[in-house]
mmCIF file of C-alpha atoms and ligand atoms in Angstrom:
data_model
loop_
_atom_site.group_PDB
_atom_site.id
_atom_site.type_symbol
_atom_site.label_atom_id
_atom_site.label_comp_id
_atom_site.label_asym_id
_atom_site.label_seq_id
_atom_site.Cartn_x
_atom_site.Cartn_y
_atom_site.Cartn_z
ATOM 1 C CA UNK A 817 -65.342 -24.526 9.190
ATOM 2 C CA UNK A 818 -61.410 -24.638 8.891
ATOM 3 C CA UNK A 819 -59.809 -22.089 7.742
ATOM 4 C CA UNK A 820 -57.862 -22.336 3.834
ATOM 5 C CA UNK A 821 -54.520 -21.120 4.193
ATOM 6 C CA UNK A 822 -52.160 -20.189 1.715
ATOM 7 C CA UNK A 823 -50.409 -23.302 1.958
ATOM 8 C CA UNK A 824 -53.084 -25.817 2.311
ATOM 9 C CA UNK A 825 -54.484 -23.463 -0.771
ATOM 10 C CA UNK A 826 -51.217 -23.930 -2.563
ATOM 11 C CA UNK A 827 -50.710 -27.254 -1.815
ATOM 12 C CA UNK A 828 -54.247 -28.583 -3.563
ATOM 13 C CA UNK A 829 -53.643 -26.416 -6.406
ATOM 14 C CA UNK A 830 -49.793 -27.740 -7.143
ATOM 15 C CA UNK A 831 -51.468 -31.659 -6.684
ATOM 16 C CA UNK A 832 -54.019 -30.395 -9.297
ATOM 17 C CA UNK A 833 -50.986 -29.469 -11.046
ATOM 18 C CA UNK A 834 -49.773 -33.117 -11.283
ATOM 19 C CA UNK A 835 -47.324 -32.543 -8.558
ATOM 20 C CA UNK A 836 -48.259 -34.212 -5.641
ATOM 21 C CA UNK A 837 -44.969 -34.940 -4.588
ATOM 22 C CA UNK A 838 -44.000 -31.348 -4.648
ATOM 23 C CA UNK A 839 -47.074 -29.819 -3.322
ATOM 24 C CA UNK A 840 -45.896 -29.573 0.137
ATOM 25 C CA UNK A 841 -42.530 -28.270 -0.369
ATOM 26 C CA UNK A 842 -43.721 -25.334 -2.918
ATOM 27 C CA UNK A 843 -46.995 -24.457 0.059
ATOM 28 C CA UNK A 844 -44.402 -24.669 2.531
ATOM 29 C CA UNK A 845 -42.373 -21.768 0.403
ATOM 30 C CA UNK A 846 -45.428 -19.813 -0.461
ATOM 31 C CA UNK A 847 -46.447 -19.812 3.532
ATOM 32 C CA UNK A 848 -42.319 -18.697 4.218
ATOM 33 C CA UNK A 849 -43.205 -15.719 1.645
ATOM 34 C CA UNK A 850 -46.298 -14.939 3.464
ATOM 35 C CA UNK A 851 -44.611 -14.731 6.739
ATOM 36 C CA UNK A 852 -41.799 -12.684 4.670
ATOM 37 C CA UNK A 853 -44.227 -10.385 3.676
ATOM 38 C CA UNK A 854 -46.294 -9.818 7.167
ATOM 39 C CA UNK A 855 -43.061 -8.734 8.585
ATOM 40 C CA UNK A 856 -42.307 -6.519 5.689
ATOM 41 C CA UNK A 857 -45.814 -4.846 6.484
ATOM 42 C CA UNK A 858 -45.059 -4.336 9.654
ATOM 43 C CA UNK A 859 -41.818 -2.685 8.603
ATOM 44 C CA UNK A 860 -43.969 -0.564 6.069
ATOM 45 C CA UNK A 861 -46.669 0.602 8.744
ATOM 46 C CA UNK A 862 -43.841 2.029 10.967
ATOM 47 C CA UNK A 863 -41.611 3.164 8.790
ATOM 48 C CA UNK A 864 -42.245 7.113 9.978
ATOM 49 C CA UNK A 865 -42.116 5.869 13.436
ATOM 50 C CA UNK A 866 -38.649 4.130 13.167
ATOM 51 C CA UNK A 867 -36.924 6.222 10.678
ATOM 52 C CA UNK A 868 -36.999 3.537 7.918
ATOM 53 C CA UNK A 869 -38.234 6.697 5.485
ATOM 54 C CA UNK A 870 -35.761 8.053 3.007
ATOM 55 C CA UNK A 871 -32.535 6.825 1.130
ATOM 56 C CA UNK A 872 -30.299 4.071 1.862
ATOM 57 C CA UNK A 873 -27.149 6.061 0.241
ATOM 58 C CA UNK A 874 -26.250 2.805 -2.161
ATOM 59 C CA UNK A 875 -28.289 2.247 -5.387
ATOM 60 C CA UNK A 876 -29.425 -1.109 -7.012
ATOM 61 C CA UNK A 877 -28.090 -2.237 -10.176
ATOM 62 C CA UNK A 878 -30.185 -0.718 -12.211
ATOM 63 C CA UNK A 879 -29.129 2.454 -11.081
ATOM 64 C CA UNK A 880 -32.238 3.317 -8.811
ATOM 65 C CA UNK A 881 -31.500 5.160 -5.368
ATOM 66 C CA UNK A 882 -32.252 2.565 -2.913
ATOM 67 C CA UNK A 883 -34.517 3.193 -0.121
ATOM 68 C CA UNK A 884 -34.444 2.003 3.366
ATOM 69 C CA UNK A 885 -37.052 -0.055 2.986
ATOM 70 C CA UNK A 886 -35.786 -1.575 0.066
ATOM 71 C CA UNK A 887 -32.825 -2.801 1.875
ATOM 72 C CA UNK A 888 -34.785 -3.942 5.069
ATOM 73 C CA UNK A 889 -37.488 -5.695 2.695
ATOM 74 C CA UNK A 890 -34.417 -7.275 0.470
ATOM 75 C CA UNK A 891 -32.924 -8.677 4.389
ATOM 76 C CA UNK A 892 -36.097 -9.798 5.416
ATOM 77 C CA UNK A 893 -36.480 -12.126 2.176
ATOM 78 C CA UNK A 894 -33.130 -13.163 2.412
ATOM 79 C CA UNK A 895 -33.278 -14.161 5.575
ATOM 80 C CA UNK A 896 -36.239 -15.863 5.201
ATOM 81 C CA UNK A 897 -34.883 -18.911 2.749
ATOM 82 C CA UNK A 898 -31.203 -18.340 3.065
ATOM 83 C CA UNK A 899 -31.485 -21.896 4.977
ATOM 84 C CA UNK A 900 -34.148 -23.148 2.832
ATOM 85 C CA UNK A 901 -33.792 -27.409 1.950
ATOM 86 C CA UNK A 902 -36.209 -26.087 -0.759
ATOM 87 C CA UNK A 903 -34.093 -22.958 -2.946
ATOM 88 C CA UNK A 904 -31.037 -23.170 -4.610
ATOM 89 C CA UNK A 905 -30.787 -19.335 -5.484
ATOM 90 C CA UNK A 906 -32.296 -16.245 -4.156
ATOM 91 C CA UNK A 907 -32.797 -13.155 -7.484
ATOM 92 C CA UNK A 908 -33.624 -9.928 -6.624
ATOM 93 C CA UNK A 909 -33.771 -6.602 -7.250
ATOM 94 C CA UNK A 910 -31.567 -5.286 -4.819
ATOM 95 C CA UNK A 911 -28.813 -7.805 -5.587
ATOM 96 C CA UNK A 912 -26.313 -7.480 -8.663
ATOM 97 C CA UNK A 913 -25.876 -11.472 -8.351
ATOM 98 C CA UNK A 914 -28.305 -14.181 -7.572
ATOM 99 C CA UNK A 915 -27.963 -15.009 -3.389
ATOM 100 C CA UNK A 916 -27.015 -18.184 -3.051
ATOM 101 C CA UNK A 917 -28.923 -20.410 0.079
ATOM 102 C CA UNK A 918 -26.822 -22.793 2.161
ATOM 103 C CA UNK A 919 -28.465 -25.433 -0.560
ATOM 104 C CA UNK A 920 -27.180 -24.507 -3.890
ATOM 105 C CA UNK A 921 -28.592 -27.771 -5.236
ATOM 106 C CA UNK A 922 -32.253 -27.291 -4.182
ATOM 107 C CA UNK A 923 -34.493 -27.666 -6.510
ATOM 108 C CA UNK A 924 -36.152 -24.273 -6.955
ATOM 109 C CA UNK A 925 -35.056 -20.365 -7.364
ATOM 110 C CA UNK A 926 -36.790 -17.436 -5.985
ATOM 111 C CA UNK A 927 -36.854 -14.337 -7.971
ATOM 112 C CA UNK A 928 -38.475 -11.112 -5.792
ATOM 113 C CA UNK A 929 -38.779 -7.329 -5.952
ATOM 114 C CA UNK A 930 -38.815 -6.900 -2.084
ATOM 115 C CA UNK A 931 -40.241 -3.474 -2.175
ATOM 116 C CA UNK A 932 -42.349 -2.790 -5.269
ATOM 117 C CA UNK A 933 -42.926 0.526 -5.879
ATOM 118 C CA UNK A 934 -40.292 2.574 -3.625
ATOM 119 C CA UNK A 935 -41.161 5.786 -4.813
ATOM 120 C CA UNK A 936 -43.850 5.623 -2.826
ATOM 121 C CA UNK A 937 -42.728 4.638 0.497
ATOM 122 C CA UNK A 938 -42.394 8.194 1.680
ATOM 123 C CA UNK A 939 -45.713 9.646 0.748
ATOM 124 C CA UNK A 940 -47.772 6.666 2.857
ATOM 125 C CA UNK A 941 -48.638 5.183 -0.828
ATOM 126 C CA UNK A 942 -49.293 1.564 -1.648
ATOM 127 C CA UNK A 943 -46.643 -0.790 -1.861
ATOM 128 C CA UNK A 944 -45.843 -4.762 -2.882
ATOM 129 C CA UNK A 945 -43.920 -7.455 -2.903
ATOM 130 C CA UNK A 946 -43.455 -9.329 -6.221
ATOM 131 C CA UNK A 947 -42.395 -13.157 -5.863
ATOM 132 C CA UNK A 948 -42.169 -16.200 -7.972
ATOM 133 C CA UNK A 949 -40.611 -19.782 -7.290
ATOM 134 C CA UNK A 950 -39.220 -21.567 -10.298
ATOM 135 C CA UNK A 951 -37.980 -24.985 -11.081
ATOM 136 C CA UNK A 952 -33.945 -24.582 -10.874
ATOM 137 C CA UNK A 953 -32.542 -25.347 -14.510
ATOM 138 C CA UNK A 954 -29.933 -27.789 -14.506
ATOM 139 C CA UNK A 955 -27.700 -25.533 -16.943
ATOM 140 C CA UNK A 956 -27.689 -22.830 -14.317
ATOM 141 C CA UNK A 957 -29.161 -20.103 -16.558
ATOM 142 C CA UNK A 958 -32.373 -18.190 -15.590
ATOM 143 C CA UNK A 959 -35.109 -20.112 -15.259
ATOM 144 C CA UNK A 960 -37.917 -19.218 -17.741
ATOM 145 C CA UNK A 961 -41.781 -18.246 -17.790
ATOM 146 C CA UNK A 962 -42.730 -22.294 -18.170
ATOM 147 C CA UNK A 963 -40.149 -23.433 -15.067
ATOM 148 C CA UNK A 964 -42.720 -21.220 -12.380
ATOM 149 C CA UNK A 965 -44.243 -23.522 -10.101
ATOM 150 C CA UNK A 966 -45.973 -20.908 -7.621
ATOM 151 C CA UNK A 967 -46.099 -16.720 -7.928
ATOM 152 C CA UNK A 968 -47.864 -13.712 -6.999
ATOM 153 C CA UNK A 969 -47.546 -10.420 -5.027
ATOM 154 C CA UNK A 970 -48.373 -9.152 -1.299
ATOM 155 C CA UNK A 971 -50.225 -5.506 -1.412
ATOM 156 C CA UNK A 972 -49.269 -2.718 1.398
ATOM 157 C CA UNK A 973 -52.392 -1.032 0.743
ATOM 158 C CA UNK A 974 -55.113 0.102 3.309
ATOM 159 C CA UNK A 975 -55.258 -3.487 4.329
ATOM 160 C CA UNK A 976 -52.434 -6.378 3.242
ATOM 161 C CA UNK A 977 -53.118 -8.650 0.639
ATOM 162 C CA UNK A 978 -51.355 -11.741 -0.667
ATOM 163 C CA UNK A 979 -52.503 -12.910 -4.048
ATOM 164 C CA UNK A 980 -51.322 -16.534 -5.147
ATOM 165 C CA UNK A 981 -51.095 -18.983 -7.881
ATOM 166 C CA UNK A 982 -49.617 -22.439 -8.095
ATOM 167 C CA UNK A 983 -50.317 -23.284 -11.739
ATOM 168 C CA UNK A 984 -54.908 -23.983 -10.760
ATOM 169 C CA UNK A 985 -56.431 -20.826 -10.566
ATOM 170 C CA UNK A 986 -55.658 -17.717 -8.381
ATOM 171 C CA UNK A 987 -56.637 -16.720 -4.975
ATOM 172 C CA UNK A 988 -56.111 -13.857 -2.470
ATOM 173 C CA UNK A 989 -56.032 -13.793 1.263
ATOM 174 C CA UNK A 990 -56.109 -10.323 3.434
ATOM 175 C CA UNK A 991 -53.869 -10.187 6.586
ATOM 176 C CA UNK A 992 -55.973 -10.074 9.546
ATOM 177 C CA UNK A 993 -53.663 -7.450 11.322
ATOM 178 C CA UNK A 994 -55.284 -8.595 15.166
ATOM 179 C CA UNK A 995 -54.925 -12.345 14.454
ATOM 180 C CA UNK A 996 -51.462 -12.483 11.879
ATOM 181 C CA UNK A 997 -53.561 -14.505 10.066
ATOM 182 C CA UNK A 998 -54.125 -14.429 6.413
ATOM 183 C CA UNK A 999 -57.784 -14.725 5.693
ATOM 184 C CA UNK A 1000 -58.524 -16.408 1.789
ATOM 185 C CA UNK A 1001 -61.114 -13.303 1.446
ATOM 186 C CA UNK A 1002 -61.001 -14.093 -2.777
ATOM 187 C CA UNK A 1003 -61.062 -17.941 -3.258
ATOM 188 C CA UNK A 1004 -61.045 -17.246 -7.048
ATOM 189 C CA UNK A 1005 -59.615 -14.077 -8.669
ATOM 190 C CA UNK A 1006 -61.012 -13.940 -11.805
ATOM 191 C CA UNK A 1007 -59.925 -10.631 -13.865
ATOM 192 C CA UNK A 1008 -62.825 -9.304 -15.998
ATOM 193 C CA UNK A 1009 -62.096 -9.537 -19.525
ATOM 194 C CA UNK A 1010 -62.761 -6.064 -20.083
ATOM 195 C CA UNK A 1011 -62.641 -3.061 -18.055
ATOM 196 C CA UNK A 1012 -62.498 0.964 -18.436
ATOM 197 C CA UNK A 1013 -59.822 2.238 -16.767
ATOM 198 C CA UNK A 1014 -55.939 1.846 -17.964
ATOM 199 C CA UNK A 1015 -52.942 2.671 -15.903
ATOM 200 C CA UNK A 1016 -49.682 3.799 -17.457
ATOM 201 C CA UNK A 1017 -46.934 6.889 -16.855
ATOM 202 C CA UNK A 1018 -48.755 9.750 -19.587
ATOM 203 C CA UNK A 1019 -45.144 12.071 -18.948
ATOM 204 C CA UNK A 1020 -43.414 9.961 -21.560
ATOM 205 C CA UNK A 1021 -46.282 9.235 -24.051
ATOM 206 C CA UNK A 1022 -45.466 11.533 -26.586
ATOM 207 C CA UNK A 1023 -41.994 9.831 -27.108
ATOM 208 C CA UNK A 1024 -44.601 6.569 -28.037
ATOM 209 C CA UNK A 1025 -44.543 4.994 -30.807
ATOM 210 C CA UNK A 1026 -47.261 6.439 -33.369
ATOM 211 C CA UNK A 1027 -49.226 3.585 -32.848
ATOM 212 C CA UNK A 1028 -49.293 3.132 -29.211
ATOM 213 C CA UNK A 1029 -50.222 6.827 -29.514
ATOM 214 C CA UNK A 1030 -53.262 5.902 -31.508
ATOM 215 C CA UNK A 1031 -54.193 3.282 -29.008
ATOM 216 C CA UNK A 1032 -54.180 6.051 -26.383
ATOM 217 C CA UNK A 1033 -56.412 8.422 -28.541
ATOM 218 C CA UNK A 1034 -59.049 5.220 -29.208
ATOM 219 C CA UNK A 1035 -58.819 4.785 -25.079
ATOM 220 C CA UNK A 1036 -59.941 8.518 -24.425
ATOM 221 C CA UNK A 1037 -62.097 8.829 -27.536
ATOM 222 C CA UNK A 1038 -65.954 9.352 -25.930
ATOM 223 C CA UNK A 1039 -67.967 5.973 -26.956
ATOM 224 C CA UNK A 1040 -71.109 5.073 -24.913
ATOM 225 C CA UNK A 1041 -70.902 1.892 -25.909
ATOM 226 C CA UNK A 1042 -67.359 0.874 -24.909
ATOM 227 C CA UNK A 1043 -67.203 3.145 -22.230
ATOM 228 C CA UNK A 1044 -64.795 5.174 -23.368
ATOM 229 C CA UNK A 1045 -63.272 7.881 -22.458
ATOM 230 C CA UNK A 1046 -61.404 5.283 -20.041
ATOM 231 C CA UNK A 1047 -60.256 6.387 -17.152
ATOM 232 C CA UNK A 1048 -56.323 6.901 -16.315
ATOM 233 C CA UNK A 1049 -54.966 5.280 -12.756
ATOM 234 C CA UNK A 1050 -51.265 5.235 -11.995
ATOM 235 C CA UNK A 1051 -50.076 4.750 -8.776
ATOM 236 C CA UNK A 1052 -46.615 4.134 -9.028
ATOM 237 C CA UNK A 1053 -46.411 0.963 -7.590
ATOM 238 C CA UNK A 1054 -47.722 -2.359 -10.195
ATOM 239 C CA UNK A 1055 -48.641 -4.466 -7.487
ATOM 240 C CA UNK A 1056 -51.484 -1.750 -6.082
ATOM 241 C CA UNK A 1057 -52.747 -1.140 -10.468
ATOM 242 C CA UNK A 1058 -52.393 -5.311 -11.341
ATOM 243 C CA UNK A 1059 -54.702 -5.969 -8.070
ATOM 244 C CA UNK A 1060 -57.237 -2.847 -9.832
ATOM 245 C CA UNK A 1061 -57.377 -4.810 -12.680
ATOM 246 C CA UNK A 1062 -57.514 -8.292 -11.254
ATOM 247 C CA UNK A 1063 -60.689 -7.148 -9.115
ATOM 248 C CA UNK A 1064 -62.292 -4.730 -11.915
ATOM 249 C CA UNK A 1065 -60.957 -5.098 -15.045
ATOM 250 C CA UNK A 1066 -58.443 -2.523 -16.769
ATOM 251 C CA UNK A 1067 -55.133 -2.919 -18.200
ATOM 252 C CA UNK A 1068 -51.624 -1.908 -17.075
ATOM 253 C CA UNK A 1069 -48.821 -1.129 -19.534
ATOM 254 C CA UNK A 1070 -44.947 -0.214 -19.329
ATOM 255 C CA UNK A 1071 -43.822 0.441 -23.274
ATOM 256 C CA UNK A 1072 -40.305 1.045 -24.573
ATOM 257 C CA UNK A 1073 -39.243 4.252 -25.220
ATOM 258 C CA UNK A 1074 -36.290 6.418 -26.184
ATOM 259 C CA UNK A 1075 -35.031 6.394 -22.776
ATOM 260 C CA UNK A 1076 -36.094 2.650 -22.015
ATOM 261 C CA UNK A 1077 -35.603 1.096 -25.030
ATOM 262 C CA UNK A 1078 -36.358 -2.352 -23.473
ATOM 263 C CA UNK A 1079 -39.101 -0.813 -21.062
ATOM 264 C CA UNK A 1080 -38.302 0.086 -17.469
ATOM 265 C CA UNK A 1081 -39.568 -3.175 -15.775
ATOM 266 C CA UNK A 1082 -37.276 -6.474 -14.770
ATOM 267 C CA UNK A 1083 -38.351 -9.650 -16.573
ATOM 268 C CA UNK A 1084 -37.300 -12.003 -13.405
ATOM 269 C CA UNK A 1085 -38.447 -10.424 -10.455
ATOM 270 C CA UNK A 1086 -41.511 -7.722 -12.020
ATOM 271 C CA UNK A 1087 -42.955 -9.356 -15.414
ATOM 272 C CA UNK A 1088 -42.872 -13.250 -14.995
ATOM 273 C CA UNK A 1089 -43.956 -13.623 -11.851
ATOM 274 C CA UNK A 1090 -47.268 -11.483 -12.278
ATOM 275 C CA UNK A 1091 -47.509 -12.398 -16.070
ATOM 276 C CA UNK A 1092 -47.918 -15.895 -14.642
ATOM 277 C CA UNK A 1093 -50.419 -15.315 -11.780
ATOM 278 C CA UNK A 1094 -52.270 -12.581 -14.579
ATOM 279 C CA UNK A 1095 -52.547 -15.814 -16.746
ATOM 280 C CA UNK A 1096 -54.060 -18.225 -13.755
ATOM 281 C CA UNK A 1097 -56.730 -15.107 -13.147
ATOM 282 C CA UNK A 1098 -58.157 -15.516 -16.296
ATOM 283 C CA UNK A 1099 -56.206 -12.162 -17.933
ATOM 284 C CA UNK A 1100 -53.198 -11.846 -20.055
ATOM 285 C CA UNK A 1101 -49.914 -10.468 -20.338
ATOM 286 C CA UNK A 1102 -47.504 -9.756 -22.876
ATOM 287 C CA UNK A 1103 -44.919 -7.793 -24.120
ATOM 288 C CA UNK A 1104 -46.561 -5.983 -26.415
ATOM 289 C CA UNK A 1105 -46.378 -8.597 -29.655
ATOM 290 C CA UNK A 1106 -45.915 -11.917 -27.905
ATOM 291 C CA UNK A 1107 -47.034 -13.727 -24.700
ATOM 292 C CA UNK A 1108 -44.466 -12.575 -21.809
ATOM 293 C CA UNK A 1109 -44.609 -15.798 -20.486
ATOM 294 C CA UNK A 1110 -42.472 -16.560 -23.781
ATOM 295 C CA UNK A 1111 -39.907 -14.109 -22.719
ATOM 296 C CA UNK A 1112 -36.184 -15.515 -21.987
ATOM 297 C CA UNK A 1113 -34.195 -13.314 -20.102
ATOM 298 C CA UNK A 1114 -30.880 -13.459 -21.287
ATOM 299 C CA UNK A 1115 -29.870 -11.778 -17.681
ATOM 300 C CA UNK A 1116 -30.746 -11.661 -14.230
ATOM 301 C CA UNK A 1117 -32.103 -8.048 -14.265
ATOM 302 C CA UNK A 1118 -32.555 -8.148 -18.230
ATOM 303 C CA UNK A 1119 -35.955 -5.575 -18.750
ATOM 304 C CA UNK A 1120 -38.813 -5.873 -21.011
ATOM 305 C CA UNK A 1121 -42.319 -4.027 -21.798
ATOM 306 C CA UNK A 1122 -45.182 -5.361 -19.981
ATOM 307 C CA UNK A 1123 -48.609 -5.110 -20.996
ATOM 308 C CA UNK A 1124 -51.054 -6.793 -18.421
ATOM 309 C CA UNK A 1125 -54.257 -7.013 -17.123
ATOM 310 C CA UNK A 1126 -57.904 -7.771 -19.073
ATOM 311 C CA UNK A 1127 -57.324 -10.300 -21.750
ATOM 312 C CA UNK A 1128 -59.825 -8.404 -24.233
ATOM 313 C CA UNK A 1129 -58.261 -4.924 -23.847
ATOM 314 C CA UNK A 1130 -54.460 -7.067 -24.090
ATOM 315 C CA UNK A 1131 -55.594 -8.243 -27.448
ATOM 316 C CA UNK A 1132 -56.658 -4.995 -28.128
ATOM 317 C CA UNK A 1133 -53.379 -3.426 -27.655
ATOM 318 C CA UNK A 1134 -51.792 -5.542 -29.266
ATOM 319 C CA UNK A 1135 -53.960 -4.826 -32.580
ATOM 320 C CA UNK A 1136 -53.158 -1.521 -32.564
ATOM 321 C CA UNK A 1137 -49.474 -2.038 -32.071
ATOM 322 C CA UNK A 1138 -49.709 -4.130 -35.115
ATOM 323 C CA UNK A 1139 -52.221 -1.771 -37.528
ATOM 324 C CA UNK A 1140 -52.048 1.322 -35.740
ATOM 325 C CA UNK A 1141 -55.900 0.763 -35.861
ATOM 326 C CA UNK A 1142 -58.488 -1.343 -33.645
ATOM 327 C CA UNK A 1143 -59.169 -3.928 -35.733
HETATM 328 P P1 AFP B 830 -39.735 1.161 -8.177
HETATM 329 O O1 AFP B 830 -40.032 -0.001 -7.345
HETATM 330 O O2 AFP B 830 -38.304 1.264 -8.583
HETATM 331 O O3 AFP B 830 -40.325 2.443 -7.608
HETATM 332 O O4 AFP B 830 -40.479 1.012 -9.567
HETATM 333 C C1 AFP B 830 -41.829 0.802 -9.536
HETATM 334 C C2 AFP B 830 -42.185 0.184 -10.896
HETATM 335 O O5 AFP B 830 -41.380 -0.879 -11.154
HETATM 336 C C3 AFP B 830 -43.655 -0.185 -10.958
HETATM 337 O O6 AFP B 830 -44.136 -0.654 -9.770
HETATM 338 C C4 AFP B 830 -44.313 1.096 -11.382
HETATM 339 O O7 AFP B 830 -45.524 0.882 -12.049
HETATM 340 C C5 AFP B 830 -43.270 1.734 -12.288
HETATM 341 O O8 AFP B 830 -42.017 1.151 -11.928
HETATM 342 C C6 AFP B 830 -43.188 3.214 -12.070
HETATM 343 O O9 AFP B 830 -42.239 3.708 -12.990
HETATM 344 P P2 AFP B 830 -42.266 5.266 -13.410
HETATM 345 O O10 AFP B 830 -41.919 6.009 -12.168
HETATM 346 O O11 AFP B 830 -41.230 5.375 -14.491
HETATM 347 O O12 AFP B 830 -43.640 5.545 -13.895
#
């Protein structure tokens, strides 16, 4: 039996899509990201042994400290489509201004987080790489939640995972470290529409607002019968929590606060992308009141909340930041 690989997957999904005529340029993208990320794992699993641990010295523009392996990941992407036929523009987090490719007319942007979840990358914890190809806009501003063609993530976990969408469905292939081959060991990713654990950073809850801090009270009241108390998972890095919930159910949230008044996470290269392959895995994202999908950002590294995962605990949330109440 051949093999489905994440191009021919792509490709038969973006011709389900109506775009025949594209299908082979946007696989042939999503197979570049793949081989992207398999050197970034590589990267990740030696990190200790090459001295790629630790600080860069710079920071990004949102003010983080960057890591080495934020910069190496960022140089790996960018060297992957700088001489693309197939993207225009290159956004990501590590860049103040979208990277232009030696084809600034191409027809599609990539938007990335390199290395998702850098806190981690000293501690041997799970990391990702967020990606998402969108149609280019002829007016030159950022392209929106309806121009994605293709998205999804690659998980530095115990094993390497890239999940995909091109518009039909989601799937997920695992790295087969022996062969560098990736292996389509989920043909469909279908997130459960409910689940019982929830995954968000408890040190800033109490600056919530009142009703997102009755939402968390209903989520760790005991219930038999919705199996609650849930149960909290945070890892620190939203690729590693969005696969939990993909495979098990559960929901994933990032709210505003005093100190992140927009949320901490970056529409472009963090929300879209895995709002949109959340969406083709049966689950649902928003940003708390509204589809994220619907989202404009007004700026390359513009932020927003992000509330992801189950589609039945989504609405759910989003009740409660409406009536304070469940229903
Ligand atoms: P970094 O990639 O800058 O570490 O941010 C990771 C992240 O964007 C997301 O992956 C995590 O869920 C979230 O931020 C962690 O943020 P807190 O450290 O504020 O909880």
């Amino acid at each position: 039996m051949t093999e489905v690989t994440i191009g021919g997957y792509v490709a038969s999904s973006a011709a389900l899509q109506g775009a025949a005529g594209r299908a082979q340029a946007i696989a042939g993208l999503c197979e570049q990201m793949a081989a992207a990320g398999l050197a970034i794992a590589r990267e990740v699993r030696r990190a200790a042994l090459t001295g790629r641990t630790g600080y860069a010295g710079g920071a990004n523009v949102s003010g983080d400290r960057q890591k080495k392996l934020d910069v190496v990941g960022n140089a790996l992407v960018l060297d992957a489509f700088r001489k693309s036929q197939h993207v225009a523009a290159i956004v990501s987090e590590e860049d103040v201004q979208a990277v232009p490719t030696e084809h600034p007319e191409a027809p599609y942007v990539l938007s990335t987080d390199p290395i998702d979840g850098s806190s981690n990358t000293d501690i041997d914890g799970p990391l990702g790489t967020i990606f998402s190809f969108s149609t280019r806009r002829p007016d030159g501003g950022m392209p929106r939640g309806g121009d994605i063609v293709a998205a999804g993530y690659v998980l530095y976990g115990p094993s390497t995972i890239c999940a995909v969408s091109a518009g039909a469905g989601a799937a997920a292939f695992t790295l087969d470290e022996e062969r560098s081959a990736w292996v389509r060991t989920h043909p469909e990713l279908r997130c459960p529409e409910r689940g019982s654990t929830f995954s968000a950073n408890l040190g800033r809850s109490r600056e919530w607002h009142p009703h997102l801090r009755a939402y968390l009270d209903h989520l760790m009241a005991s219930d038999k019968e919705t199996k609650r108390p849930y149960s909290l998972r945070y890892i620190g890095a939203l690729v590693a929590d969005l696969h939990r919930c993909l495979i098990e159910g559960g929901i994933y949230f990032y709210p505003p606060d005093p100190k992140n008044t927009q949320g901490k996470l970056r529409l472009m290269y963090e929300c879209l992308p895995l709002a949109f392959l959340t969406e083709q895995a049966g689950g649902r994202a928003s940003d708390g009141t509204r589809r994220l999908l619907d989202v404009e950002a007004a700026s390359a590294h513009a932020r927003s909340p992000l509330v992801l995962g189950s589609a039945k605990e989504v609405d759910l949330y989003e009740t409660f930041m409406k009536t304070g109440r469940p229903a």
